[in-house]
Coordinates of C-alpha atoms and ligand atoms in Angstrom, one line a residue:
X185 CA -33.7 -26.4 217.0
X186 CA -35.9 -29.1 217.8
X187 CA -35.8 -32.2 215.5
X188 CA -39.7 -33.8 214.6
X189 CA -39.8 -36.8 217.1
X190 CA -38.6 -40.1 215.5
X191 CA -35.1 -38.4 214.4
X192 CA -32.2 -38.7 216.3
X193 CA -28.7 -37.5 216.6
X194 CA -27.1 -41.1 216.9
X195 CA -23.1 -41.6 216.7
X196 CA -21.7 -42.5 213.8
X197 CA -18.1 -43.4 212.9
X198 CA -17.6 -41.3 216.3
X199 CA -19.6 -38.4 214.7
X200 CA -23.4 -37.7 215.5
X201 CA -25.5 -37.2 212.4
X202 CA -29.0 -37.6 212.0
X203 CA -31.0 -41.1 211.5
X204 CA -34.1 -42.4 212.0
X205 CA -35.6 -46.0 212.5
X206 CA -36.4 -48.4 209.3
X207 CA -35.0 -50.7 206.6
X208 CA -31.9 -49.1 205.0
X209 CA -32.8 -47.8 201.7
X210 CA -29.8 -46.6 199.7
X211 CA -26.4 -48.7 201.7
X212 CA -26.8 -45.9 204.2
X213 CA -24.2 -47.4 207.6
X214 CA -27.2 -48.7 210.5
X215 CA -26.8 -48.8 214.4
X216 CA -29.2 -51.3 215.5
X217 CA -32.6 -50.0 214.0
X218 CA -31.3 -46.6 213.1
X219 CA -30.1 -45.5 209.9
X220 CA -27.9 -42.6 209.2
X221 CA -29.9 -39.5 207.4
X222 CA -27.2 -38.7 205.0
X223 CA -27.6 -34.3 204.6
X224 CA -25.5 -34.2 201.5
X225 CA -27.5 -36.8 199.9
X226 CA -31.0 -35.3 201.1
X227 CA -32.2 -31.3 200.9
X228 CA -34.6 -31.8 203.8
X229 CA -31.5 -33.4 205.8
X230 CA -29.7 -30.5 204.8
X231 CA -32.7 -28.6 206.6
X232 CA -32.7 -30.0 209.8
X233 CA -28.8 -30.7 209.8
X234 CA -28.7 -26.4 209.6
X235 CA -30.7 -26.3 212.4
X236 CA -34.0 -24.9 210.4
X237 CA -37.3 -25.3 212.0
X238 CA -39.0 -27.1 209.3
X239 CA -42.3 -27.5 212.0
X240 CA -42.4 -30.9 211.1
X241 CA -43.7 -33.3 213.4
X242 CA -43.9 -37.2 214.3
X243 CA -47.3 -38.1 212.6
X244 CA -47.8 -35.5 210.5
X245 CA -49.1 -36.0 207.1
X246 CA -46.9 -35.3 204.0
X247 CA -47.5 -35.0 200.5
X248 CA -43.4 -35.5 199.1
X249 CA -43.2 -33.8 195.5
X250 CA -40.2 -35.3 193.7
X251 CA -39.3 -38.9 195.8
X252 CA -37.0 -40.0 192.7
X253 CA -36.2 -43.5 194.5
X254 CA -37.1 -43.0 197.8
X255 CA -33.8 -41.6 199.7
X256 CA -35.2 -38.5 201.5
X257 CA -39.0 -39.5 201.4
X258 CA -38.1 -43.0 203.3
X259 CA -36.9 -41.0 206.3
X260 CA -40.1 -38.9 206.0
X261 CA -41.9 -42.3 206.2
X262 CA -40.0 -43.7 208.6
X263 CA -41.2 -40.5 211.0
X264 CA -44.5 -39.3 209.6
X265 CA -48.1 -40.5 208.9
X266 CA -49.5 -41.2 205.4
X267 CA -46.4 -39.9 203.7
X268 CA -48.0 -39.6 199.9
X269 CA -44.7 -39.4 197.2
X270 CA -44.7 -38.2 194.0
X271 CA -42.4 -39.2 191.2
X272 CA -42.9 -38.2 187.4
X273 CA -39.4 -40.6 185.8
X274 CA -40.3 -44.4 185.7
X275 CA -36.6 -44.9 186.1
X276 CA -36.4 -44.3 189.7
X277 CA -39.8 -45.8 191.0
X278 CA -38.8 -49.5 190.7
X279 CA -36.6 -48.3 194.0
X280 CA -39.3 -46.0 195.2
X281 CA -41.2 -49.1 195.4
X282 CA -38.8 -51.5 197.2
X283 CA -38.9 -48.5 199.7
X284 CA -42.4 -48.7 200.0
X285 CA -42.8 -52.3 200.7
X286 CA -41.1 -52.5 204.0
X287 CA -43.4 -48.6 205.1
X288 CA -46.6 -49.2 205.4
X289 CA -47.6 -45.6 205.8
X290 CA -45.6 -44.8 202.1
X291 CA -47.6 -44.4 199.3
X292 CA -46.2 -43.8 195.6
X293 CA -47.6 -42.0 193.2
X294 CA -46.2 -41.8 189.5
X295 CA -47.7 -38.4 188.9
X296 CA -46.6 -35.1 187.5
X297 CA -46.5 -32.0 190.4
X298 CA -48.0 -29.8 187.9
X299 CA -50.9 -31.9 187.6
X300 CA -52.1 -32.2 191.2
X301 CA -55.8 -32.7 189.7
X302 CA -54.4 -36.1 189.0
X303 CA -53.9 -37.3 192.0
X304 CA -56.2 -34.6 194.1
X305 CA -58.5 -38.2 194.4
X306 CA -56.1 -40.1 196.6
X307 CA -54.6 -37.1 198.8
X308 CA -55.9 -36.5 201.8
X309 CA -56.4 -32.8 202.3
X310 CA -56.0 -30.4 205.3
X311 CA -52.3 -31.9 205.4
X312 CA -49.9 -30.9 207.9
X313 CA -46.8 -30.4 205.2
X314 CA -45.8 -30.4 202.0
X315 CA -42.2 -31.5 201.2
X316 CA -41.2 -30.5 197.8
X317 CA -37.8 -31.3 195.8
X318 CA -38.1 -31.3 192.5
X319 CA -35.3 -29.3 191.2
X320 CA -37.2 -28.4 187.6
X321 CA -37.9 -24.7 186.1
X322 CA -41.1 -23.8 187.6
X323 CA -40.3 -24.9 191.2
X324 CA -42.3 -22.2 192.8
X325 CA -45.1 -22.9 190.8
X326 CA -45.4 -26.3 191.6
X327 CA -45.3 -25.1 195.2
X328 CA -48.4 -23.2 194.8
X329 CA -50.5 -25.5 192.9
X330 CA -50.0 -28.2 195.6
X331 CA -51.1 -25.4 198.1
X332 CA -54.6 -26.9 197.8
X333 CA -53.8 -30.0 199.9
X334 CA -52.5 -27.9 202.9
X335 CA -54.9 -27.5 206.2
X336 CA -54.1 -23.4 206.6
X337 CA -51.4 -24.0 209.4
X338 CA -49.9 -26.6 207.6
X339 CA -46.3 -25.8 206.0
X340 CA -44.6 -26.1 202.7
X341 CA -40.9 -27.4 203.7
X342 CA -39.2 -27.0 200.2
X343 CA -35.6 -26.5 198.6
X344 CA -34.9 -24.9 195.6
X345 CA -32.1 -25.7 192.9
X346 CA -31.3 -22.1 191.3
X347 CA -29.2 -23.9 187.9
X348 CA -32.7 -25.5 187.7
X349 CA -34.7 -22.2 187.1
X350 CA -31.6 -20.9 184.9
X351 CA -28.1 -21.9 184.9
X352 CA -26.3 -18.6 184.0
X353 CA -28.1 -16.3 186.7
X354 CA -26.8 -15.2 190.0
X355 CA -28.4 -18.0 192.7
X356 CA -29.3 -14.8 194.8
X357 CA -31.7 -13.2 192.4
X358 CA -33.2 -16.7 191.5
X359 CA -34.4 -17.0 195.4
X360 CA -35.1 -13.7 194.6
X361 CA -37.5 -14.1 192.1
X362 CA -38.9 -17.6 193.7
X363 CA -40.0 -15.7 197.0
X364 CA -41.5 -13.4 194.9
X365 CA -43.5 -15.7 193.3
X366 CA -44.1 -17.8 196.5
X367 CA -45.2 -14.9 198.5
X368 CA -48.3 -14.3 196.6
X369 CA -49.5 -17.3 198.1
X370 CA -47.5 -18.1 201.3
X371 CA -46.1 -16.6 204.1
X372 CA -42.8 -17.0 204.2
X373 CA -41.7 -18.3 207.6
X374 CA -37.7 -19.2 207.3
X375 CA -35.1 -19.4 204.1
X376 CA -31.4 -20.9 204.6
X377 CA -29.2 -22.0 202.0
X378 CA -28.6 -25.1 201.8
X379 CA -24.2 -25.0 201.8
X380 CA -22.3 -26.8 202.3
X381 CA -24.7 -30.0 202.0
X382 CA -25.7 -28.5 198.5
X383 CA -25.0 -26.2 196.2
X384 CA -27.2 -23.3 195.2
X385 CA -30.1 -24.5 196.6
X386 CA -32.4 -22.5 199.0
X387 CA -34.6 -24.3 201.9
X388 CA -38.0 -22.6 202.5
X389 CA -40.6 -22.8 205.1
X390 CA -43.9 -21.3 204.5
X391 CA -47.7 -21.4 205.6
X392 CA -50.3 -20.4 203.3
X393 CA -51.8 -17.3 203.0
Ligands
SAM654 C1 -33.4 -33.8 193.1 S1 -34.4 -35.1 192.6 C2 -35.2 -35.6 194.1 C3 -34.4 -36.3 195.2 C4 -35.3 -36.7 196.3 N1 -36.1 -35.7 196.8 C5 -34.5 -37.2 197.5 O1 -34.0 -36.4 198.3 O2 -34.4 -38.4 197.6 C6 -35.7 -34.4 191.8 C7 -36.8 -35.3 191.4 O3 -38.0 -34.6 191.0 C8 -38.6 -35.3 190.0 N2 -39.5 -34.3 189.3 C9 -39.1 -33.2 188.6 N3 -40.3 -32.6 188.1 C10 -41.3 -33.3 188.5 C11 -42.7 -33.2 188.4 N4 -43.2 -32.2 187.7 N5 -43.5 -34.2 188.9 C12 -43.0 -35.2 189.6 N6 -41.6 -35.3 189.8 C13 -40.8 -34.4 189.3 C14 -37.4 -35.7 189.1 O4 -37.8 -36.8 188.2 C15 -36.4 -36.2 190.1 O5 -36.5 -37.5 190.4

């Protein structure tokens, strides 16, 4: 599995887990410039801690859907281009903001994911990826209505919460139903759950059809 360049498997406490270079953003330990990526506090960690090929690349640019304050999508920054993050709760952006001030290249947006014609004027399109956490029903729809801003061999990287879509079904038939949806637009190119890093969630990585 190759890690996007800019994240490394630094030593930690003795143990190698993943970090990347920038400002610490939520009291995660530092070596030098490094912080540690912390998986079971980040699906996307979770992803390339499990050894998925999320495609992901040094300079790529990212539209985030769901930053909340800024743990996972700082590490994004901290690796990617133009790393555009969108967060619908006030409550978390104050943070999501402090994140942003020291990354240059990370740009907040208090928008809703289901409203991508909101903020289709500041997005660049043709992106290289779409990261998308927003644990909320509808998850595979806000997947596809974001669709529009990737170039056609650019990659949705997203994870899943199943208790999100309902709480009482089986997590299986949940992804079940999600791929479902997702592969009327996408092509799916690798699913993992997420375990032990997270509960009933599923990591996706598709292209669009
Ligand atoms: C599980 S948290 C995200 C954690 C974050 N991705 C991280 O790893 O640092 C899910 C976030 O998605 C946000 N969210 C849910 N639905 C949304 C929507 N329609 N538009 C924007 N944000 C949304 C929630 O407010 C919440 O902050």
């Amino acid at each position: 599995m190759s890690l996007p360049d800019g994240v490394e498997r630094r030593a930690f406490d003795g143990e190698e887990r993943l970090a990347t270079r920038g400002t610490p953003v939520y009291g995660e330990p530092t070596d030098g410039q490094w912080r540690l990526w912390d998986a079971r506090r980040s699906k996307l960690g979770a992803m390339l801690e499990l050894g998925m090929d999320t495609g992901l690349s040094a300079e790529d640019r990212v539209l985030y859907l769901g930053a909340a304050s800024g743990t996972t999508v700082s590490h994004v920054a901290d690796f990617a281009g133009p790393t555009y993050a969108v967060e619908f709760a006030t409550r978390p952006v104050r943070d999501l903001l402090d994140a942003a001030e020291d990354r240059a290249r990370l740009f907040p947006l208090v928008k809703d994911a289901r409203k991508p014609e909101t903020y289709a004027h500041v997005v660049e399109s043709d992106l290289d990826a779409v990261v998308q956490d927003v644990a909320t029903s509808g998850q595979a729809r806000v997947s596809t209505l974001n669709k529009q801003f990737l170039a056609e061999d650019g990659r949705l990287v997203a994870a899943f919460k199943a208790r999100s879509e309902d709480v009482t079904a089986d997590p299986d038939e949940v992804f079940d139903d999600v791929l479902a949806e997702l592969r009327e637009d996408f092509e799916i190119l690798d699913t993992e759950r997420l375990e032990p890093f997270h509960d009933d969630h599923l990591g996706v990585v598709a292209t669009p059809k």
